[in-house]
PDB file of C-alpha atoms in Angstrom:
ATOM      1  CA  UNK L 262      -1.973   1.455  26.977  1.00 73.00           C
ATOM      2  CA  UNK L 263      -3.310   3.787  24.574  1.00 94.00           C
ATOM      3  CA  UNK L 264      -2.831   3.867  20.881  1.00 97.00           C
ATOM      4  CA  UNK L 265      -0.172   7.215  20.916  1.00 98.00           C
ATOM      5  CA  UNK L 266       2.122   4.841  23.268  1.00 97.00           C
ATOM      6  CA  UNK L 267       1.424   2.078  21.374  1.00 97.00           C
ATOM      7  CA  UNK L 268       2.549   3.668  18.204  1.00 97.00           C
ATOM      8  CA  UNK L 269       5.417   5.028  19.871  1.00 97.00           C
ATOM      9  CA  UNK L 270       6.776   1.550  21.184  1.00 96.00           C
ATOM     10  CA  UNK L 271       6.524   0.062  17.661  1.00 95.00           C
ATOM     11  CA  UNK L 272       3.603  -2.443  19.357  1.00 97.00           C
ATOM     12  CA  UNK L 273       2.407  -4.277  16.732  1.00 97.00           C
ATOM     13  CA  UNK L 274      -1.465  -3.215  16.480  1.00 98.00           C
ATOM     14  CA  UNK L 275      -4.164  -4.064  13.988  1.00 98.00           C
ATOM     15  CA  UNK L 276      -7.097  -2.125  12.780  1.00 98.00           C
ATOM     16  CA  UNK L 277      -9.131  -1.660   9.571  1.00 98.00           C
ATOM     17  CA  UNK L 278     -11.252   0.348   7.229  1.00 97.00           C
ATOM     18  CA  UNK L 279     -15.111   1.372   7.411  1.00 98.00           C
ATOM     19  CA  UNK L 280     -16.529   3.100   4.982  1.00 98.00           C
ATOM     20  CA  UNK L 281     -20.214   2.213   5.675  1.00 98.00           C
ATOM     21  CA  UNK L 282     -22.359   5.052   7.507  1.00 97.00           C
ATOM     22  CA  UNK L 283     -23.854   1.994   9.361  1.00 97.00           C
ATOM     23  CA  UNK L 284     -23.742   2.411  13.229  1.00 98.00           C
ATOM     24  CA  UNK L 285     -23.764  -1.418  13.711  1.00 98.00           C
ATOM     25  CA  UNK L 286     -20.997  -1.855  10.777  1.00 97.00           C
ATOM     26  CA  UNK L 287     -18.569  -0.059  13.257  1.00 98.00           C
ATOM     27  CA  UNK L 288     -20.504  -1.810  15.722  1.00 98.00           C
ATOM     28  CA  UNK L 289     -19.754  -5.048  14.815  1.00 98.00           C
ATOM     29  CA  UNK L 290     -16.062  -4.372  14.203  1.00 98.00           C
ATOM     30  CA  UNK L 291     -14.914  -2.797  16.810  1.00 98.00           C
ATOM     31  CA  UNK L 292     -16.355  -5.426  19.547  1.00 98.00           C
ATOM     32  CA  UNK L 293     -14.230  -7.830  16.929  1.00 97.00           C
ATOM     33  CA  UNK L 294     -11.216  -6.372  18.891  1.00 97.00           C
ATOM     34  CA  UNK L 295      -9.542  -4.616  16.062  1.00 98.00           C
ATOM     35  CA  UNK L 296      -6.934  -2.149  18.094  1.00 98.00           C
ATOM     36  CA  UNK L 297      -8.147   0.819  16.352  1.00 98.00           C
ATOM     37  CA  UNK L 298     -10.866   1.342  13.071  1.00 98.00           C
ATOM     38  CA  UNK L 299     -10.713   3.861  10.432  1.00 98.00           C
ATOM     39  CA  UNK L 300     -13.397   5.711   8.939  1.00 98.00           C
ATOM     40  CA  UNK L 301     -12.615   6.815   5.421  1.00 98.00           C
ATOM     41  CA  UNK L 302     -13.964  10.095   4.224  1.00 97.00           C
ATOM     42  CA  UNK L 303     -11.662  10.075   0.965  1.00 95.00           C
ATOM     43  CA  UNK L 304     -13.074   6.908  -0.978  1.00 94.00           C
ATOM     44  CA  UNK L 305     -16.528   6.853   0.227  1.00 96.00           C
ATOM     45  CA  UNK L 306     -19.519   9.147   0.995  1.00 95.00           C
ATOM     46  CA  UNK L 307     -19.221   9.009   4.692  1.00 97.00           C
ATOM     47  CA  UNK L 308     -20.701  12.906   5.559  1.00 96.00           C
ATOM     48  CA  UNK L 309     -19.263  14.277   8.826  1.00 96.00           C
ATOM     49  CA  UNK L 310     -22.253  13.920  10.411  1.00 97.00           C
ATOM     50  CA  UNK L 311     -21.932  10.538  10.061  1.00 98.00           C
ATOM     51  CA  UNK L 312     -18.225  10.114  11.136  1.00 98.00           C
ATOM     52  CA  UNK L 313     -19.386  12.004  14.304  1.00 98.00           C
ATOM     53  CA  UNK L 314     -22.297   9.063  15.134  1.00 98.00           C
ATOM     54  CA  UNK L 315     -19.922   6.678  14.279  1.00 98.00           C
ATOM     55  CA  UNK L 316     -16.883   7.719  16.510  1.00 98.00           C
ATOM     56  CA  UNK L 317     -19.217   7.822  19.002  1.00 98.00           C
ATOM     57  CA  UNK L 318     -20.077   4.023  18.210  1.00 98.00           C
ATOM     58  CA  UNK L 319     -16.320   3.267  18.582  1.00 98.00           C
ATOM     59  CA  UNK L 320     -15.588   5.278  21.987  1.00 98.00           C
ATOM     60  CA  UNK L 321     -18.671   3.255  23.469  1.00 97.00           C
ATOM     61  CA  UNK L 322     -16.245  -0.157  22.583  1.00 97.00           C
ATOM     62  CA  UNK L 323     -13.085   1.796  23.818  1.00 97.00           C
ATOM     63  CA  UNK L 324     -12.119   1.563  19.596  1.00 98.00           C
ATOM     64  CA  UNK L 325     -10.161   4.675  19.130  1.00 98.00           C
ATOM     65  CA  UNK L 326     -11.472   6.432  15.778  1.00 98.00           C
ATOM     66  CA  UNK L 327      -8.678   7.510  12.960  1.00 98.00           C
ATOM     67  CA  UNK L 328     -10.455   9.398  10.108  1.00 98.00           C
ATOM     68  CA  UNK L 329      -9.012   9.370   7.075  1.00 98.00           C
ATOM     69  CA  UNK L 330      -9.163  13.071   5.398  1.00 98.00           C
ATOM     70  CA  UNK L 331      -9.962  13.879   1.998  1.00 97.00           C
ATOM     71  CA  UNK L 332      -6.811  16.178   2.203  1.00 96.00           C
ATOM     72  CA  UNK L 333      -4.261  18.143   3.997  1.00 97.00           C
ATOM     73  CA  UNK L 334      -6.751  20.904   5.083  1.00 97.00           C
ATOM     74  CA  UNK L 335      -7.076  22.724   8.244  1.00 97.00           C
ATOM     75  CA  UNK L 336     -10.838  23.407   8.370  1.00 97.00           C
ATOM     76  CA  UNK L 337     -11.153  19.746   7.968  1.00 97.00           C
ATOM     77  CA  UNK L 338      -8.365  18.457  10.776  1.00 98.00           C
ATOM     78  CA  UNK L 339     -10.700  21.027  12.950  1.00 98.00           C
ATOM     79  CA  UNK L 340     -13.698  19.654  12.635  1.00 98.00           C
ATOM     80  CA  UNK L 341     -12.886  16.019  12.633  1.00 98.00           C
ATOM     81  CA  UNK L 342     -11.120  16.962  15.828  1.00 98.00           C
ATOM     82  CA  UNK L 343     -13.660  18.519  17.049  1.00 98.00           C
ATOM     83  CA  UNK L 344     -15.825  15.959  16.472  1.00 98.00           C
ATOM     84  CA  UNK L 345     -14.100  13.331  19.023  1.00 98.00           C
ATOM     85  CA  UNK L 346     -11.691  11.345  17.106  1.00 98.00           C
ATOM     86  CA  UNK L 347      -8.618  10.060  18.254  1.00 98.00           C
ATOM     87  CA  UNK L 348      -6.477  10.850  15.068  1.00 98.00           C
ATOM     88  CA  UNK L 349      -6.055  11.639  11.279  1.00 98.00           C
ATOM     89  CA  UNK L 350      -5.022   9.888   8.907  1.00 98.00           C
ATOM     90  CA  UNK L 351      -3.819  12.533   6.533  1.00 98.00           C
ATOM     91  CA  UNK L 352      -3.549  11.385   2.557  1.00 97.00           C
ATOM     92  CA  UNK L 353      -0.732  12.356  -0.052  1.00 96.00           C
ATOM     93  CA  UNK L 354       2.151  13.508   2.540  1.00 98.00           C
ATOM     94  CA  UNK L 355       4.942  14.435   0.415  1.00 98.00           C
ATOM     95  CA  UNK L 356       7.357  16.250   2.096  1.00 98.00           C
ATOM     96  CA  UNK L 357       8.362  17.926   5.638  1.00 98.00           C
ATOM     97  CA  UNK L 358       6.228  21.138   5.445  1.00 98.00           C
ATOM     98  CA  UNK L 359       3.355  18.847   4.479  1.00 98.00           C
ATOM     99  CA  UNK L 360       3.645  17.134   7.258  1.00 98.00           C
ATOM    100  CA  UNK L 361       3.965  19.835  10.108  1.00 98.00           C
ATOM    101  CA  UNK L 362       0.917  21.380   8.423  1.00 98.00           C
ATOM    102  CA  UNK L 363      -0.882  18.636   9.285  1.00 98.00           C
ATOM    103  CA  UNK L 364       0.183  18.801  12.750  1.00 98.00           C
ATOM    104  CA  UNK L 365      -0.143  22.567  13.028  1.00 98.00           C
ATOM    105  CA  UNK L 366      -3.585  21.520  12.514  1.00 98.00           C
ATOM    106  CA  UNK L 367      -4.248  19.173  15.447  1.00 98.00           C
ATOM    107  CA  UNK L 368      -2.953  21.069  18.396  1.00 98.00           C
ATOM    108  CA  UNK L 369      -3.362  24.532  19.715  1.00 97.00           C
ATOM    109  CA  UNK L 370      -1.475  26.931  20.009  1.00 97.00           C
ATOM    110  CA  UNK L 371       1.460  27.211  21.166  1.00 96.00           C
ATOM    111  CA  UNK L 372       2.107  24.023  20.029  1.00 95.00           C
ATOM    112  CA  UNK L 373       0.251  24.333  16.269  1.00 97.00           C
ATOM    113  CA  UNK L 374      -2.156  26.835  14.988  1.00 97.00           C
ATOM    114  CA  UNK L 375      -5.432  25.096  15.390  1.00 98.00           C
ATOM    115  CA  UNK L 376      -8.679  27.017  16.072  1.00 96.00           C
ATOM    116  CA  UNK L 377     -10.414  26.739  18.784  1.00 95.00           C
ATOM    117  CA  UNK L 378     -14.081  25.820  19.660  1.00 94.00           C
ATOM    118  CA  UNK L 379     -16.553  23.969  21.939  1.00 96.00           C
ATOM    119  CA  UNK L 380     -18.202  20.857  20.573  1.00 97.00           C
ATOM    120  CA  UNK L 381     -18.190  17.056  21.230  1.00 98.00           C
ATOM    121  CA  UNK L 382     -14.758  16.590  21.863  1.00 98.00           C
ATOM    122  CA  UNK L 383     -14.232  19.734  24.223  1.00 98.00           C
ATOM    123  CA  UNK L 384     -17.576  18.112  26.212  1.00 97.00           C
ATOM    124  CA  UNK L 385     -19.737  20.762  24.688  1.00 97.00           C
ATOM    125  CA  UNK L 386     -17.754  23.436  26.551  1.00 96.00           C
ATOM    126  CA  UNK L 387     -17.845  21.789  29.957  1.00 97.00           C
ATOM    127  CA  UNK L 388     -14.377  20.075  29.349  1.00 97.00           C
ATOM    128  CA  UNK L 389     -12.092  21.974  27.115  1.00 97.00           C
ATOM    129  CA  UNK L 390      -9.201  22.280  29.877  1.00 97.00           C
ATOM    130  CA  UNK L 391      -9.490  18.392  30.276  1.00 97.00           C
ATOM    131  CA  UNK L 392      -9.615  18.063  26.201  1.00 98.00           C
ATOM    132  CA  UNK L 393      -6.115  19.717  25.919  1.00 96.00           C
ATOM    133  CA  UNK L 394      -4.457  17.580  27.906  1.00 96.00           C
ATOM    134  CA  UNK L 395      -6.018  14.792  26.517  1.00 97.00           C
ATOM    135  CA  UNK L 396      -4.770  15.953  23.214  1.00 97.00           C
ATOM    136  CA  UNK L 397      -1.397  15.935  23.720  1.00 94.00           C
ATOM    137  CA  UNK L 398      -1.265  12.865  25.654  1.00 95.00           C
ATOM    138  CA  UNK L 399      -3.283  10.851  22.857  1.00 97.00           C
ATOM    139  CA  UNK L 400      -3.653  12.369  19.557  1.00 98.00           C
ATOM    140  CA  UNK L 401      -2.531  10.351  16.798  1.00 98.00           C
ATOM    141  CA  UNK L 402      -1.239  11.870  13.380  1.00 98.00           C
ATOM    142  CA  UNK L 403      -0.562   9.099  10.884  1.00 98.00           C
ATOM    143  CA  UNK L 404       1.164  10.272   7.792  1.00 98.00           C
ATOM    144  CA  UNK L 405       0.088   8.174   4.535  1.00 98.00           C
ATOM    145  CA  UNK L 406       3.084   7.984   2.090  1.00 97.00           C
ATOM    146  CA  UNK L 407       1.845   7.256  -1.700  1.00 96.00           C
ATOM    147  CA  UNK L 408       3.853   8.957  -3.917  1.00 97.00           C
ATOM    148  CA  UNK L 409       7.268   8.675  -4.828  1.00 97.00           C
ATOM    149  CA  UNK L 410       7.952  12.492  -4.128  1.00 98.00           C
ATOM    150  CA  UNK L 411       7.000  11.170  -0.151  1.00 98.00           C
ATOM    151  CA  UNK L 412       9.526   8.282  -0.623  1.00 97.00           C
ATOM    152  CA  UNK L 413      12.009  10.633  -1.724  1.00 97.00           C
ATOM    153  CA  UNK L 414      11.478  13.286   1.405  1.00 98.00           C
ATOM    154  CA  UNK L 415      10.908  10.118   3.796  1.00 98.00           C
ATOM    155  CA  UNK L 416      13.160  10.976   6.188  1.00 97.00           C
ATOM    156  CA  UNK L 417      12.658  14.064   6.818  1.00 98.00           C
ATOM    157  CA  UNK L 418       9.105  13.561   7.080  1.00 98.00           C
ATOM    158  CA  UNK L 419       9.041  10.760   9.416  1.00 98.00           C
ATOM    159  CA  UNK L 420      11.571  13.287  11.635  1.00 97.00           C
ATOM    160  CA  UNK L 421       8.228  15.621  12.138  1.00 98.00           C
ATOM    161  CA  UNK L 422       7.644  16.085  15.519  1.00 97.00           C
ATOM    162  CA  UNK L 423       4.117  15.353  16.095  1.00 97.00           C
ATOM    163  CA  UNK L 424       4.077  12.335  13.218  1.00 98.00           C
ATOM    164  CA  UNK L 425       3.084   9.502  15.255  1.00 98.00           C
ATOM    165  CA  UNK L 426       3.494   6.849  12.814  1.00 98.00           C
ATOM    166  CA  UNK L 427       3.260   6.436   8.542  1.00 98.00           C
ATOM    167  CA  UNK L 428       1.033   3.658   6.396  1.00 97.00           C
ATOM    168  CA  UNK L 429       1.948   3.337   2.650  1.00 96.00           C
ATOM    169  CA  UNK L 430      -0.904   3.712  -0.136  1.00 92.00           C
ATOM    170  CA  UNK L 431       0.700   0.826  -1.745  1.00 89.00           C
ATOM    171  CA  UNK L 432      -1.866   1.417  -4.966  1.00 91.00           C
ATOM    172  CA  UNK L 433      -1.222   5.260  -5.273  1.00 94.00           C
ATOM    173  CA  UNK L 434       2.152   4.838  -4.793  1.00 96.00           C
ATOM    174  CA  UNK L 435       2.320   2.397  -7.573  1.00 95.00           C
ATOM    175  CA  UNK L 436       0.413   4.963  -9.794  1.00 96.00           C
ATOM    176  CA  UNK L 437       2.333   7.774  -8.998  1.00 97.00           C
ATOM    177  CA  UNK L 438       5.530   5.214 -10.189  1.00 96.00           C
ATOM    178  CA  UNK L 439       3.172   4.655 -13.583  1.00 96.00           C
ATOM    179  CA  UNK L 440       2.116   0.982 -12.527  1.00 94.00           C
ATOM    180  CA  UNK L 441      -0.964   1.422 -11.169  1.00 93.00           C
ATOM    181  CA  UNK L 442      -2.168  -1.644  -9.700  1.00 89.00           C
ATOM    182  CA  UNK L 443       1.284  -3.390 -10.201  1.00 93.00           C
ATOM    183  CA  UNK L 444       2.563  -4.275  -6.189  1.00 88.00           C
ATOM    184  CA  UNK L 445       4.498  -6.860  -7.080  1.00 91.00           C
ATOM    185  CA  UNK L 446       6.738  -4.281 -10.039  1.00 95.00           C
ATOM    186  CA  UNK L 447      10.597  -4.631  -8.416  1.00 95.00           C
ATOM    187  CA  UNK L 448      10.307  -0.312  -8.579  1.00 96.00           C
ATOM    188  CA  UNK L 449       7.330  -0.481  -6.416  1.00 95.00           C
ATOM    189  CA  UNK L 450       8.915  -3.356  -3.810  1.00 95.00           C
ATOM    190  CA  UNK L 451      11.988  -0.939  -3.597  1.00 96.00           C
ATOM    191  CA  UNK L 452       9.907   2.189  -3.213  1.00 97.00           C
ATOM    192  CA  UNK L 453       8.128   0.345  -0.243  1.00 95.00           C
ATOM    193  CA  UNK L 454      11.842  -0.868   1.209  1.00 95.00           C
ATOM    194  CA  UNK L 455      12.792   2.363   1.519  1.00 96.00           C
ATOM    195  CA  UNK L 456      10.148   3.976   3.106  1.00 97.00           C
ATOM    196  CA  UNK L 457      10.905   0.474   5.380  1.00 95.00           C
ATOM    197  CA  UNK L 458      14.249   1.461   6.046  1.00 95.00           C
ATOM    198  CA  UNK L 459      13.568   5.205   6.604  1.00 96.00           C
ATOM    199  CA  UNK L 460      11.290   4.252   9.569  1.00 96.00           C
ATOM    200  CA  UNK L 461      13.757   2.265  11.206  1.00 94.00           C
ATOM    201  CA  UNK L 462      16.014   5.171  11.124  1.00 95.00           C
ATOM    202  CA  UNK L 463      13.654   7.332  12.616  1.00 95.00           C
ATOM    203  CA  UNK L 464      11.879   4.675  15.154  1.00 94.00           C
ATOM    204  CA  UNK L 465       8.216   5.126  13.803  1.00 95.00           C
ATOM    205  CA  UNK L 466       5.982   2.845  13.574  1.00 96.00           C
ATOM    206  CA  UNK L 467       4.738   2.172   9.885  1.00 95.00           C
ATOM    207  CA  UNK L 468       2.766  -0.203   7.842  1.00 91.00           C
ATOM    208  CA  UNK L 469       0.228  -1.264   5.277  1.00 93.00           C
ATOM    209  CA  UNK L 470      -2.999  -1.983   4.270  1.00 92.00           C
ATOM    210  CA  UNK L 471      -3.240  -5.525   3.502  1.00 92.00           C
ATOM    211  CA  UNK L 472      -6.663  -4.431   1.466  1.00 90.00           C
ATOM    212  CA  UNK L 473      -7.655  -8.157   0.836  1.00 91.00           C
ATOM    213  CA  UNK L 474      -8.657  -9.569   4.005  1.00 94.00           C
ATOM    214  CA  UNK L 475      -5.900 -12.412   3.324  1.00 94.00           C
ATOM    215  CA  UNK L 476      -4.405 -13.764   6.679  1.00 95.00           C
ATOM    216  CA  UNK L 477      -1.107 -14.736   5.172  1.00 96.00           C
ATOM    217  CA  UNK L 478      -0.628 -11.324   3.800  1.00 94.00           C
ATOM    218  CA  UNK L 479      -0.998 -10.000   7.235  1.00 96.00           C
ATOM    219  CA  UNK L 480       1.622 -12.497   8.445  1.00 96.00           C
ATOM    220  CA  UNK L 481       4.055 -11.651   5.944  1.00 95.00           C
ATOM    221  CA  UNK L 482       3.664  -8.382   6.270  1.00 94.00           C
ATOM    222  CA  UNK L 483       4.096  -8.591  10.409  1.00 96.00           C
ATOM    223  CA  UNK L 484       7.090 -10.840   9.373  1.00 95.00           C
ATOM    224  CA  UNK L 485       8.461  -7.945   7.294  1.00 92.00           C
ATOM    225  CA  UNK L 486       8.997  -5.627  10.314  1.00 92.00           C
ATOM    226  CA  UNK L 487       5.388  -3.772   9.674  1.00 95.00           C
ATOM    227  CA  UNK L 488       3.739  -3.237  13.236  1.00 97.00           C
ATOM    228  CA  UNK L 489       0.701  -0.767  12.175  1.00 97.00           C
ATOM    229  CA  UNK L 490      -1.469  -3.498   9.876  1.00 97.00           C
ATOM    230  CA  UNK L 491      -4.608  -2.449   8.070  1.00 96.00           C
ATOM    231  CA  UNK L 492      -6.503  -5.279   7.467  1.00 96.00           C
ATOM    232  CA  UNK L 493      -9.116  -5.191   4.910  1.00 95.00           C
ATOM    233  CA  UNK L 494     -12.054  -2.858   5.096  1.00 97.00           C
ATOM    234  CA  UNK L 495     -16.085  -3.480   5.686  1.00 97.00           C
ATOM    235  CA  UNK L 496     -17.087  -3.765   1.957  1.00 97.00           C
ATOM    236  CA  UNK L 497     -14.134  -6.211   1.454  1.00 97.00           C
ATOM    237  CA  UNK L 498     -14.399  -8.270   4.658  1.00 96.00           C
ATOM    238  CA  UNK L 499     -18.423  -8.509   3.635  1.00 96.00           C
ATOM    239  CA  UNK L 500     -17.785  -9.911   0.087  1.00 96.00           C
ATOM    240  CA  UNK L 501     -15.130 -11.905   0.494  1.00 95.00           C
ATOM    241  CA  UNK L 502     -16.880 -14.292   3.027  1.00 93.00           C
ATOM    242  CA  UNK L 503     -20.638 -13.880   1.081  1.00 94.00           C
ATOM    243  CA  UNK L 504     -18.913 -15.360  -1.948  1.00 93.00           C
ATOM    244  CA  UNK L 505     -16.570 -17.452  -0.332  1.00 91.00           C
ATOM    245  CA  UNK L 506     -19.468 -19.162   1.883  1.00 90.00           C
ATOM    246  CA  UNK L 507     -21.760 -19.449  -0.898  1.00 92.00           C
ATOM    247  CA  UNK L 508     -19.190 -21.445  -2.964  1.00 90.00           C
ATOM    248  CA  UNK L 509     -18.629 -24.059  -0.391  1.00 90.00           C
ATOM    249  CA  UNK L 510     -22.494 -24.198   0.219  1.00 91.00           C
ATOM    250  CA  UNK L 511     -23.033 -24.667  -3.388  1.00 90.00           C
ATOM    251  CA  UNK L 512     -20.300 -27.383  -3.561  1.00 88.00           C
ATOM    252  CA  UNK L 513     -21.913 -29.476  -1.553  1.00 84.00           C
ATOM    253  CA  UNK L 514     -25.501 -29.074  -3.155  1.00 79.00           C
TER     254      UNK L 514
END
């Protein structure tokens, strides 16, 4: 089943972040079995080049490729497209129009407004017709909801058509709440519940990133009725057991 059928089932599916321009880093983590891998051009320096070698890496392990966006822009949703990848994960929706932009920008015409060219994903020019069936059978938009301006237009956001399925930006939408940093604030929780709620109204599949690659934070969030799970990201997963597996080394010195 692909990852657009997935999302629209509510299966529960698990993925995480790379922000390393590393071919084996994506590599390494999609033959882990995560069900799908982001690569994050907003918080790192990932060039485009780059995320184009690296969704290549993850269609060579079946992995489909989200990239996250540095914004809401259409020249960007073009090339990333372009590029191959299966999705976008677009940053700081905050209401409806924002959201059919971003889907204006991933399909052609009639269905959106996107420009059209040959590159990687159209096979160069040898597979365009194929390419726009594939797109509309399998492109993913994600909407990230981090501000409480989103939390207040959630439902007619999620109601989009094209919006496949939302994650919450649980830090930026505790800064945009002025508690940056504080997930645990009762504001924050009930910002989060209602985003929650509006995606059982609407049927979408939502979730999190659990940015600490904790497993019982996972579970609690699975527990919670979340069924798209980020789980950590390279840098993270790569500290956390360097320093962890040092310390028991050392304990035992």
């Amino acid at each position: 089943m692909q990852l657009k059928a997935k999302l629209a089932r509510n299966a529960l599916t698990i993925g995480s972040w790379i922000t390393l321009g590393h071919p084996s880093i994506a590599d390494i983590m999609a033959a882990a079995g995560f069900d799908w891998l982001v690569l994050d051009t907003e918080h790192s320096v990932l060039e485009l080049s780059e995320v184009q070698m690296l969704i290549q890496v993850l269609d060579s392990r079946a992995c489909p490729a989200i990239v996250r966006l540095t914004s809401n822009h259409p020249d960007q949703i073009k090339r990333i497209m372009d590029a191959g990848a299966t999705g976008v994960m677009v940053p700081m929706i905050k209401t409806a129009a924002d959201a059919e932009a971003a889907v204006n920008s991933v399909y052609y015409p009639p269905r959106g407004q996107r420009g059209v060219g040959l590159a990687r994903a159209q096979g160069y020019g040898a597979r365009f017709q194929q390419y726009r069936h594939w797109l509309e059978e399998n492109a993913v938009i994600i909407a990230m909801i981090e501000h409480i301006d989103a939390v207040d237009a959630i439902d007619s956001i999620l109601s989009v058509p094209g919006i496949d399925a939302y994650i919450i930006g649980p830090y930026d939408l505790s800064g945009s709440l002025g508690r940056p940093g504080e997930l645990d604030d009762p504001e924050v929780q009930a910002a989060i519940e209602r985003v929650k709620d509006a995606g059982r109204r609407t049927g979408k599949a939502g979730g999190i990133h659990v940015v600490e690659p904790n497993p019982e934070q996972l579970r609690r969030n699975i527990e919670a009725g979340f069924s798209f799970l980020g789980y950590g990201l390279d840098i993270r997963i790569l500290d956390t057991v360097c320093r962890s597996h040092l310390q028991n080394i050392r304990e035992v010195l």
